[in-house]
Coordinates of C-alpha atoms in Angstrom, one line a residue:
Chain M
M751 CA -30.3 -54.9 15.2
G752 CA -30.9 -56.8 12.0
E753 CA -31.2 -55.2 8.4
L754 CA -34.9 -55.7 8.3
D755 CA -35.3 -54.7 11.8
K756 CA -33.4 -51.4 10.5
F757 CA -35.6 -51.0 7.8
Y758 CA -38.8 -51.1 9.9
K759 CA -37.7 -48.2 12.2
T760 CA -36.8 -46.1 9.1
I761 CA -40.3 -46.8 7.7
S762 CA -42.2 -46.1 10.8
N763 CA -40.3 -42.7 11.5
L764 CA -41.0 -41.5 8.2
Q765 CA -44.4 -42.0 8.0
C766 CA -45.5 -39.8 11.1
M767 CA -44.2 -36.9 8.0
I768 CA -47.2 -35.7 6.2
P769 CA -46.1 -33.9 2.8
K770 CA -46.3 -30.7 2.6
D771 CA -48.0 -31.4 -1.1
H772 CA -50.6 -34.1 0.1
P773 CA -53.8 -32.6 -1.2
R774 CA -55.2 -33.5 2.2
Y775 CA -52.3 -31.7 4.4
E776 CA -54.3 -29.1 6.0
S777 CA -56.7 -31.2 6.9
L778 CA -54.5 -34.2 8.2
M779 CA -52.7 -32.1 10.5
I780 CA -55.4 -30.7 12.0
R781 CA -56.0 -34.4 12.7
E782 CA -52.4 -34.9 14.2
R783 CA -53.6 -32.1 16.2
L784 CA -56.4 -34.1 17.8
I785 CA -54.1 -37.3 18.1
E786 CA -51.6 -35.3 20.1
G787 CA -54.7 -34.1 22.1
Y788 CA -55.5 -37.4 23.1
K789 CA -52.0 -37.9 24.3
M790 CA -52.4 -35.5 26.4
G791 CA -55.7 -37.0 28.0
V792 CA -57.6 -33.8 26.8
T793 CA -59.4 -35.3 23.4
A794 CA -61.4 -38.3 24.1
L795 CA -61.2 -41.4 21.8
Q796 CA -65.0 -41.0 20.9
G797 CA -63.8 -37.1 19.9
L798 CA -61.7 -38.7 17.1
I799 CA -64.3 -40.4 15.5
A800 CA -66.7 -37.5 16.3
H801 CA -64.1 -35.1 14.3
G802 CA -63.9 -37.8 11.2
R803 CA -67.4 -37.2 10.4
G804 CA -67.3 -33.4 10.7
E805 CA -64.7 -33.8 8.3
M806 CA -66.7 -35.3 6.0
F807 CA -69.3 -32.5 6.4
D808 CA -66.7 -29.7 5.7
Y809 CA -65.4 -31.4 2.9
V810 CA -68.9 -31.8 1.1
L811 CA -69.1 -27.8 2.1
G812 CA -66.2 -27.0 0.2
E813 CA -64.1 -26.1 3.8
K814 CA -65.0 -22.6 3.4
S815 CA -67.6 -20.5 5.8
H816 CA -70.5 -20.0 3.4
D817 CA -72.4 -16.9 3.6
F818 CA -75.3 -18.3 6.1
A819 CA -72.5 -19.5 8.4
L820 CA -70.9 -15.8 8.9
K821 CA -74.1 -14.7 9.2
A822 CA -75.3 -16.7 12.0
E823 CA -71.7 -16.3 13.2
K824 CA -72.6 -12.4 13.6
V825 CA -76.3 -12.7 15.1
A826 CA -74.6 -15.2 17.6
V827 CA -71.9 -12.5 18.4
A828 CA -75.0 -10.4 18.6
L829 CA -76.8 -12.4 21.0
M830 CA -73.8 -12.9 23.7
L831 CA -73.2 -9.6 23.6
L832 CA -76.7 -8.8 24.5
S833 CA -76.9 -11.6 27.3
K834 CA -76.6 -11.0 31.1
R835 CA -74.9 -14.5 31.3
P836 CA -73.4 -16.1 28.3
V837 CA -71.1 -19.1 28.7
I838 CA -68.8 -20.9 26.3
S839 CA -69.1 -24.6 26.8
V840 CA -65.7 -26.3 25.7
N841 CA -65.1 -29.8 25.3
G842 CA -61.9 -32.0 24.5
N843 CA -61.7 -31.6 20.8
T844 CA -62.7 -27.4 21.0
A845 CA -59.8 -27.3 23.5
V846 CA -57.3 -28.7 21.4
L847 CA -58.6 -27.0 18.1
V848 CA -58.6 -23.8 19.5
P849 CA -57.6 -23.1 22.5
K850 CA -56.5 -19.3 22.0
E851 CA -59.1 -18.1 19.9
I852 CA -61.5 -19.1 22.2
S853 CA -60.0 -18.2 25.0
E854 CA -59.7 -14.3 23.3
L855 CA -63.2 -14.8 22.1
S856 CA -64.2 -15.3 26.0
R857 CA -62.3 -12.1 26.6
L858 CA -64.0 -10.2 23.8
L859 CA -67.8 -11.3 24.5
N860 CA -67.1 -11.4 28.6
A861 CA -68.6 -15.0 28.7
P862 CA -66.3 -17.4 31.0
L863 CA -65.3 -20.8 29.3
E864 CA -67.0 -23.6 30.9
V865 CA -65.5 -27.3 30.5
N866 CA -68.1 -29.7 30.0
V867 CA -67.9 -33.2 28.3
F868 CA -69.5 -36.3 27.6
H869 CA -66.4 -38.8 28.2
F870 CA -66.7 -37.7 32.1
S871 CA -63.8 -37.8 34.4
K872 CA -62.8 -35.1 36.8
E873 CA -59.6 -35.7 36.6
R874 CA -59.7 -35.3 32.4
V875 CA -62.2 -32.1 33.7
D876 CA -59.0 -30.4 35.5
R877 CA -56.7 -31.3 32.5
I878 CA -58.5 -29.5 30.0
R879 CA -58.6 -26.9 32.7
K880 CA -55.3 -26.2 33.0
Y881 CA -54.7 -26.8 29.5
L882 CA -56.7 -23.6 28.6
E883 CA -55.5 -22.0 31.5
K884 CA -52.2 -21.4 29.7
F885 CA -54.3 -19.1 27.1
G886 CA -55.5 -16.9 29.9
A887 CA -59.3 -16.7 29.9
E888 CA -61.6 -17.7 33.0
I889 CA -62.5 -21.1 33.2
L890 CA -65.2 -22.4 34.9
A891 CA -65.0 -26.3 35.9
N892 CA -66.0 -26.7 39.3
C893 CA -68.9 -29.6 38.4
D894 CA -71.0 -28.9 41.5
A895 CA -74.4 -28.6 40.0
E896 CA -76.8 -30.5 37.8
L897 CA -78.7 -29.8 34.7
K898 CA -82.5 -31.8 35.5
G899 CA -83.3 -34.2 32.6
L900 CA -80.2 -35.4 30.9
S901 CA -78.5 -38.8 32.0
H902 CA -75.5 -38.8 30.8
A903 CA -72.2 -36.9 32.4
R904 CA -72.7 -33.9 30.6
R905 CA -75.7 -33.0 32.8
I906 CA -72.8 -31.9 35.1
V907 CA -72.6 -28.3 35.2
D908 CA -70.8 -25.4 37.3
R909 CA -73.0 -23.2 39.5
R910 CA -71.7 -19.9 38.4
G911 CA -71.4 -21.2 34.7
I912 CA -74.2 -22.9 32.4
Y913 CA -76.2 -23.4 35.5
V914 CA -77.1 -19.8 35.4
A915 CA -76.5 -18.9 31.8
D916 CA -78.9 -17.2 29.5
T917 CA -77.3 -18.4 26.5
V918 CA -74.3 -20.8 25.8
L919 CA -72.2 -21.3 23.1
V920 CA -72.2 -25.0 22.2
P921 CA -69.2 -25.9 20.0
L922 CA -69.2 -29.5 18.7
E923 CA -72.1 -30.7 20.7
D924 CA -73.5 -34.4 20.8
G925 CA -77.1 -35.5 21.2
D926 CA -79.7 -34.0 23.5
R927 CA -78.0 -32.0 25.5
C928 CA -79.5 -28.6 23.4
E929 CA -82.8 -29.8 24.3
I930 CA -82.1 -29.5 27.6
L931 CA -80.5 -26.2 27.7
K932 CA -83.7 -24.9 26.0
K933 CA -85.9 -26.8 28.4
H934 CA -83.9 -24.9 30.8
G935 CA -84.7 -21.9 29.4
K936 CA -81.3 -21.1 28.2
K937 CA -80.7 -19.8 24.3
V938 CA -78.5 -22.3 22.4
I939 CA -75.9 -20.9 20.2
A940 CA -74.3 -24.3 18.2
I941 CA -71.5 -24.9 16.0
D942 CA -72.1 -27.8 14.1
L943 CA -70.6 -29.0 10.7
N944 CA -73.5 -31.7 10.3
P945 CA -76.9 -29.5 9.7
L946 CA -78.9 -32.7 10.5
S947 CA -77.8 -33.6 13.9
R948 CA -80.3 -33.0 16.7
T949 CA -78.3 -30.1 18.0
A950 CA -78.3 -28.4 14.7
M951 CA -82.1 -28.5 14.3
K952 CA -82.8 -27.5 17.8
A953 CA -80.6 -24.9 18.3
D954 CA -81.2 -21.0 18.3
I955 CA -78.5 -20.2 16.0
T956 CA -76.5 -22.7 13.9
I957 CA -73.1 -22.1 12.9
V958 CA -72.8 -24.7 10.1
D959 CA -69.1 -24.0 9.5
N960 CA -65.7 -26.2 11.0
I961 CA -64.8 -24.1 14.6
V962 CA -61.5 -23.7 13.0
R963 CA -62.6 -21.1 11.0
A964 CA -65.8 -20.1 12.8
I965 CA -64.1 -19.0 16.4
P966 CA -61.5 -16.3 14.2
N967 CA -65.1 -15.2 12.4
M968 CA -66.4 -14.8 15.9
I969 CA -63.5 -12.6 17.3
K970 CA -63.6 -10.2 14.2
F971 CA -67.8 -10.2 14.6
A972 CA -67.2 -9.1 18.3
K973 CA -64.9 -6.6 17.4
E974 CA -66.8 -5.1 15.3
L975 CA -69.6 -4.7 17.1
R976 CA -68.9 -4.9 20.9
D977 CA -69.6 -0.7 21.1
A978 CA -72.8 -1.4 18.8
S979 CA -75.9 -0.1 20.4
R980 CA -78.4 -2.4 22.1
E981 CA -81.1 -1.2 19.5
E982 CA -78.6 -2.2 17.0
L983 CA -77.6 -5.5 18.2
E984 CA -81.4 -6.2 18.7
E985 CA -81.8 -5.7 15.0
I986 CA -79.7 -7.8 13.9
V987 CA -81.0 -11.1 16.5
N988 CA -84.5 -10.0 15.5
D989 CA -84.1 -10.1 11.9
Y990 CA -82.4 -13.9 12.0
N991 CA -84.0 -17.2 11.2
N992 CA -82.5 -20.1 12.1
K993 CA -84.5 -22.5 9.8
E994 CA -83.6 -20.4 6.8
T995 CA -79.7 -21.3 7.9
L996 CA -80.3 -24.6 7.8
R997 CA -82.0 -25.3 4.4
L998 CA -79.2 -23.0 2.8
A999 CA -76.6 -25.1 4.5
L1000 CA -78.4 -28.4 3.4
E1001 CA -78.8 -27.2 0.0
T1002 CA -75.5 -26.1 -0.2
I1003 CA -74.0 -29.9 0.7
R1004 CA -76.3 -31.6 -1.9
D1005 CA -75.2 -28.8 -4.5
N1006 CA -71.9 -29.5 -3.6
L1007 CA -71.7 -33.1 -3.5
T1008 CA -73.7 -33.2 -7.0
K1009 CA -70.9 -30.6 -8.5
I1010 CA -67.9 -32.8 -7.1
A1011 CA -69.2 -36.3 -7.9
E1012 CA -69.7 -34.8 -11.7
G1013 CA -66.4 -33.2 -12.0
K1014 CA -65.0 -36.7 -10.7
L1015 CA -67.1 -38.8 -13.0
R1016 CA -66.0 -36.6 -15.7
E1017 CA -62.4 -37.5 -15.2
I1018 CA -62.6 -41.3 -15.2
I1019 CA -64.3 -41.5 -18.4
Chain A
M1449 CA -63.4 -40.5 49.4
G1450 CA -65.7 -37.3 49.7
E1451 CA -69.2 -37.1 48.7
L1452 CA -68.7 -35.4 45.7
D1453 CA -65.4 -37.5 44.6
K1454 CA -67.7 -40.7 44.8
F1455 CA -70.5 -38.6 42.3
Y1456 CA -67.8 -38.4 40.2
K1457 CA -66.8 -41.7 40.4
T1458 CA -70.5 -43.1 39.6
I1459 CA -70.8 -40.9 36.7
S1460 CA -67.6 -42.1 35.2
N1461 CA -68.6 -45.4 35.5
L1462 CA -72.3 -44.9 34.1
Q1463 CA -71.4 -43.2 31.0
C1464 CA -69.7 -46.0 29.7
M1465 CA -72.9 -47.5 28.9
I1466 CA -74.8 -46.6 26.1
P1467 CA -78.8 -46.9 26.5
K1468 CA -80.1 -49.5 23.9
D1469 CA -82.8 -46.8 23.3
H1470 CA -80.5 -44.2 21.9
P1471 CA -80.6 -43.4 17.7
R1472 CA -77.5 -44.3 17.3
Y1473 CA -76.9 -47.6 19.6
E1474 CA -76.1 -49.5 17.0
S1475 CA -73.3 -46.8 15.3
L1476 CA -72.1 -46.6 18.8
M1477 CA -71.5 -50.2 19.7
I1478 CA -69.0 -50.0 16.2
R1479 CA -67.1 -47.1 17.7
E1480 CA -66.8 -48.5 21.3
R1481 CA -65.8 -51.9 19.4
L1482 CA -62.5 -49.7 17.8
I1483 CA -61.8 -47.5 20.6
E1484 CA -61.5 -51.4 22.0
G1485 CA -59.3 -52.1 19.1
Y1486 CA -57.2 -49.3 19.9
K1487 CA -56.5 -50.6 23.1
M1488 CA -55.3 -53.6 21.9
G1489 CA -53.0 -51.8 19.9
V1490 CA -54.8 -53.1 16.7
T1491 CA -56.4 -49.9 15.5
A1492 CA -54.6 -47.1 14.9
L1493 CA -55.7 -43.4 16.0
Q1494 CA -55.9 -42.0 13.1
G1495 CA -58.1 -45.1 12.1
L1496 CA -60.6 -43.7 14.4
I1497 CA -61.0 -40.4 12.6
A1498 CA -61.5 -42.7 8.8
H1499 CA -63.9 -44.3 10.5
G1500 CA -66.0 -41.4 11.9
R1501 CA -66.0 -40.0 8.1
G1502 CA -67.1 -43.4 6.7
E1503 CA -69.7 -43.0 9.1
M1504 CA -71.0 -40.3 7.9
F1505 CA -71.2 -41.5 4.5
D1506 CA -73.2 -44.5 5.7
Y1507 CA -75.6 -42.3 7.5
V1508 CA -76.3 -40.4 4.1
L1509 CA -76.8 -43.7 2.5
G1510 CA -79.3 -44.9 4.7
E1511 CA -77.3 -47.2 6.4
K1512 CA -78.0 -50.4 3.9
S1513 CA -76.4 -52.4 1.4
H1514 CA -78.0 -50.8 -2.0
D1515 CA -78.7 -52.9 -5.0
F1516 CA -75.4 -51.1 -6.7
A1517 CA -73.6 -52.4 -3.3
L1518 CA -74.6 -55.6 -3.8
K1519 CA -73.8 -55.9 -7.1
A1520 CA -70.2 -54.6 -6.5
E1521 CA -70.2 -57.7 -3.8
K1522 CA -71.5 -60.4 -6.4
V1523 CA -68.8 -59.2 -9.3
A1524 CA -65.8 -58.8 -6.6
V1525 CA -66.5 -62.5 -5.7
A1526 CA -66.7 -63.6 -8.9
L1527 CA -63.5 -62.5 -10.0
M1528 CA -61.6 -63.3 -6.8
L1529 CA -62.7 -66.7 -8.0
L1530 CA -61.4 -66.6 -11.1
S1531 CA -58.1 -65.2 -10.3
K1532 CA -55.0 -67.0 -9.9
R1533 CA -53.7 -65.5 -6.6
P1534 CA -56.4 -63.3 -5.0
V1535 CA -55.1 -61.5 -1.5
I1536 CA -57.4 -59.9 0.6
S1537 CA -55.4 -56.6 2.6
V1538 CA -56.1 -56.2 5.9
N1539 CA -55.8 -53.3 7.9
G1540 CA -56.6 -52.0 11.8
N1541 CA -60.0 -51.4 11.2
T1542 CA -60.7 -54.2 9.4
A1543 CA -59.4 -56.6 11.6
V1544 CA -61.4 -55.2 14.4
L1545 CA -64.8 -55.2 13.2
V1546 CA -65.1 -58.1 10.5
P1547 CA -61.9 -60.6 12.4
K1548 CA -64.3 -63.6 12.1
E1549 CA -66.2 -62.8 9.0
I1550 CA -62.9 -62.0 6.9
S1551 CA -61.8 -65.0 7.5
E1552 CA -64.3 -67.0 6.8
L1553 CA -64.4 -64.9 3.4
S1554 CA -60.8 -65.8 3.1
R1555 CA -61.0 -69.3 3.3
L1556 CA -64.3 -69.7 1.0
L1557 CA -62.3 -67.7 -1.7
N1558 CA -59.0 -69.6 -1.0
A1559 CA -57.7 -66.0 -0.7
P1560 CA -55.2 -65.4 2.1
L1561 CA -55.3 -62.3 4.4
E1562 CA -52.4 -60.0 4.0
V1563 CA -51.7 -57.5 7.2
N1564 CA -51.1 -54.4 5.4
V1565 CA -51.4 -51.2 7.5
F1566 CA -50.6 -47.3 6.7
H1567 CA -49.3 -46.3 10.6
F1568 CA -46.6 -49.1 10.2
S1569 CA -44.3 -50.8 13.1
K1570 CA -43.4 -54.6 12.8
E1571 CA -44.9 -54.7 16.4
R1572 CA -48.5 -53.4 15.1
V1573 CA -48.5 -56.3 12.0
D1574 CA -47.9 -59.0 14.4
R1575 CA -50.0 -57.6 16.9
I1576 CA -52.6 -57.8 13.7
R1577 CA -51.6 -61.0 12.6
K1578 CA -51.9 -62.8 16.3
Y1579 CA -55.2 -61.3 16.7
L1580 CA -56.6 -62.6 13.3
E1581 CA -54.7 -65.9 13.7
K1582 CA -57.2 -66.7 16.7
F1583 CA -60.2 -67.0 13.8
G1584 CA -58.6 -69.2 12.2
A1585 CA -57.3 -68.0 8.4
E1586 CA -54.2 -68.1 6.9
I1587 CA -52.3 -64.6 7.5
L1588 CA -49.3 -63.3 5.5
A1589 CA -47.5 -60.4 7.4
N1590 CA -43.9 -61.1 6.5
C1591 CA -43.1 -57.3 5.1
D1592 CA -40.2 -58.7 3.1
A1593 CA -41.0 -56.8 -0.2
E1594 CA -41.6 -53.5 -1.7
L1595 CA -44.1 -51.9 -4.1
K1596 CA -42.1 -49.6 -6.4
G1597 CA -43.7 -46.1 -6.5
L1598 CA -45.2 -46.0 -2.9
S1599 CA -43.3 -44.1 0.0
H1600 CA -45.1 -44.5 2.8
A1601 CA -45.5 -47.6 4.7
R1602 CA -48.0 -49.6 2.7
R1603 CA -45.4 -50.5 -0.1
I1604 CA -44.4 -53.0 2.3
V1605 CA -45.7 -56.1 1.2
D1606 CA -45.5 -59.9 1.7
R1607 CA -43.5 -61.8 -1.0
R1608 CA -46.1 -64.2 -1.0
G1609 CA -49.2 -62.4 -0.7
I1610 CA -49.9 -59.0 -2.4
Y1611 CA -46.3 -58.7 -4.3
V1612 CA -47.3 -61.9 -6.5
A1613 CA -51.0 -61.2 -6.3
D1614 CA -53.6 -60.7 -9.5
T1615 CA -56.4 -59.3 -7.5
V1616 CA -56.1 -57.3 -4.4
L1617 CA -59.4 -56.8 -2.3
V1618 CA -58.6 -54.0 -0.1
P1619 CA -61.5 -53.0 2.3
L1620 CA -61.3 -49.3 3.7
E1621 CA -58.2 -48.0 1.6
D1622 CA -56.5 -44.7 1.9
G1623 CA -55.3 -42.3 -0.3
D1624 CA -52.8 -43.6 -3.6
R1625 CA -52.0 -47.3 -3.0
C1626 CA -54.9 -48.1 -5.1
E1627 CA -53.4 -46.4 -8.3
I1628 CA -49.9 -48.3 -7.4
L1629 CA -51.8 -51.6 -7.5
K1630 CA -53.0 -50.7 -11.1
K1631 CA -49.5 -49.7 -12.2
H1632 CA -48.4 -52.9 -10.9
G1633 CA -51.0 -54.3 -13.2
K1634 CA -53.1 -56.0 -10.3
K1635 CA -56.7 -55.5 -10.0
V1636 CA -58.2 -54.1 -7.3
I1637 CA -61.5 -54.3 -5.6
A1638 CA -61.9 -51.6 -2.6
I1639 CA -64.5 -51.8 -0.3
D1640 CA -65.3 -47.5 0.7
L1641 CA -67.9 -45.7 2.0
N1642 CA -67.1 -42.5 0.4
P1643 CA -67.9 -43.2 -3.6
L1644 CA -65.8 -39.8 -4.1
S1645 CA -62.3 -41.1 -2.7
R1646 CA -59.2 -41.6 -4.7
T1647 CA -59.4 -44.7 -4.3
A1648 CA -63.1 -45.4 -5.1
M1649 CA -62.7 -43.5 -8.6
K1650 CA -59.5 -45.7 -9.4
A1651 CA -60.8 -49.5 -8.3
D1652 CA -61.5 -51.7 -11.0
I1653 CA -64.7 -52.5 -8.6
T1654 CA -66.3 -50.1 -5.9
I1655 CA -68.1 -51.6 -3.1
V1656 CA -69.5 -48.6 -1.7
D1657 CA -71.1 -50.3 1.5
N1658 CA -70.0 -50.4 4.9
I1659 CA -67.7 -53.2 5.9
V1660 CA -69.9 -54.8 8.9
R1661 CA -72.5 -55.5 6.0
A1662 CA -70.2 -56.0 3.0
I1663 CA -68.7 -58.6 3.8
P1664 CA -71.1 -60.8 5.2
N1665 CA -73.1 -59.9 1.7
M1666 CA -69.5 -61.1 0.1
I1667 CA -70.1 -64.8 1.9
K1668 CA -73.3 -65.2 0.7
F1669 CA -72.0 -64.8 -2.5
A1670 CA -69.2 -66.7 -2.4
K1671 CA -71.2 -69.8 -1.4
E1672 CA -73.5 -69.2 -4.1
L1673 CA -70.7 -68.4 -7.0
R1674 CA -68.2 -71.4 -5.6
D1675 CA -69.2 -74.3 -7.7
A1676 CA -69.9 -71.8 -10.9
S1677 CA -67.9 -72.7 -14.1
R1678 CA -65.5 -70.3 -15.2
E1679 CA -68.1 -69.1 -17.9
E1680 CA -70.6 -68.4 -15.8
L1681 CA -68.1 -66.5 -13.2
E1682 CA -66.7 -64.7 -16.7
E1683 CA -69.8 -63.3 -17.7
I1684 CA -70.8 -62.1 -14.3
V1685 CA -67.5 -60.1 -14.5
N1686 CA -67.5 -58.5 -18.0
D1687 CA -71.2 -57.6 -17.0
Y1688 CA -69.9 -55.1 -14.8
N1689 CA -69.2 -51.3 -15.2
N1690 CA -67.6 -49.4 -12.2
K1691 CA -68.5 -46.5 -13.3
E1692 CA -72.4 -47.2 -13.3
T1693 CA -71.6 -48.1 -9.6
L1694 CA -69.9 -44.8 -8.7
R1695 CA -72.8 -42.9 -10.4
L1696 CA -75.6 -44.3 -8.5
A1697 CA -73.6 -44.7 -5.1
L1698 CA -73.4 -40.6 -6.0
E1699 CA -77.0 -40.0 -6.8
T1700 CA -78.3 -42.5 -4.1
I1701 CA -76.3 -40.2 -1.0
R1702 CA -77.5 -37.1 -3.0
D1703 CA -81.4 -38.2 -3.2
N1704 CA -81.2 -39.3 0.2
L1705 CA -79.8 -36.3 1.6
T1706 CA -81.8 -34.3 -0.1
K1707 CA -84.8 -36.5 1.3
I1708 CA -83.5 -36.3 4.7
A1709 CA -83.3 -32.6 4.9
E1710 CA -86.4 -32.3 3.9
G1711 CA -87.9 -34.5 6.7
K1712 CA -86.1 -32.8 9.1
L1713 CA -86.8 -29.3 7.7
R1714 CA -90.8 -30.3 8.1
E1715 CA -90.4 -31.2 11.9
I1716 CA -89.1 -27.9 12.9
I1717 CA -91.4 -26.0 11.3

């Protein structure tokens, strides 16, 4: 091996380590987790791009759970507890980002996890199922029923899960599935950092928060509310206005963007 | 093969086709191009995530080249024409998104392309070089010099290129390289959809535009300006204020976001 080759090899190895003092360290570590997920066959390549979009929204949201998000998370938990057959839909990114947490939430809410992906192959679905099973949750992944009205693979569901569910939690949703779930008479709870997406706009409850914060928050609310009466839960749900959440999220993004921009512009005077 | 297996196979094949009437068709096709690039070993996995971030900014910019972008593109071309040793730095995403266009711009500006990547391996650099060579440009990829002051692999440059350049065009830049190039006395032109990034803030000229529109625009300006006198070119460059560009870009994003948000909220009343 020549000197130059050795040098190249050192560089290639070195760069894998992200310095802890990097201003975007946490965000970069989450990226690395998704990349690991891709290498395991759990995350889709398109999922990496989708994550990038979310990252940017999180950045302009200040990377924190705002009051409107906490409120939506609490209401979502109350609605899941009130539901007869709540299901949590899990795709590749969700499985990689919060495997332990989503399994704990599933147990607390008595809502099974169902693997449901846009970039479908039975092998991929089985890999996600196997990966999640390590964390001890009940996983539905039979892919033996079809949601009418959807052309892509997300219409393939489990006969015991989304197919018969009354409420579905869909973290990191893409496009038109929310609408179809609604047409099939289901309540939809979305977790989406982009308050402008079709999913965010159409869901019954939209949680505009990063999934790595949203699920732990929901676990807390689930512990707090699981002994509450139906009346208390109903009051929480009936009090809620999702349009207000969307408006607050959009205003927060706009105001934060203005604030960040002004700060940055001052820096370079 | 059982019935269910056949069904799974049909779904897996079908989903690869994005319907032309999808509201995000063009954007999704660009994603597919990057994914092809990854499969060729040209795009890095991290490049896919970075693309997602840019996508979101393009969305709130209205996916068009605004006047502030066109102006920056024209000034950038004038500066490149005035420079003694202009170089165009190319990473994996740039190579995949605009291979033909960046090669044409390189010829028009008499500025060689230099392969320079964050996720470095000599093999990857060579693959990018070979891929770009098909489009007929001069490619520097010797990786035989070092830019002092940078810890990651982007410090590895070509002795004939960025190392001795007076002006460097860095499309889709990441992090701190812009600062180091400036410290080494070089003028930096950045193409970055995020006007808040460190690169955007520190470049001499910041083009806040999608690279798939920016490079074709720059080709037009290069054809228009290549017979201009030094005086004319200098006037174009001296008239320019990059802080004004950044302010306009940020204001445009903020105003568009408000407009989009209001429209969307009206829809769901």
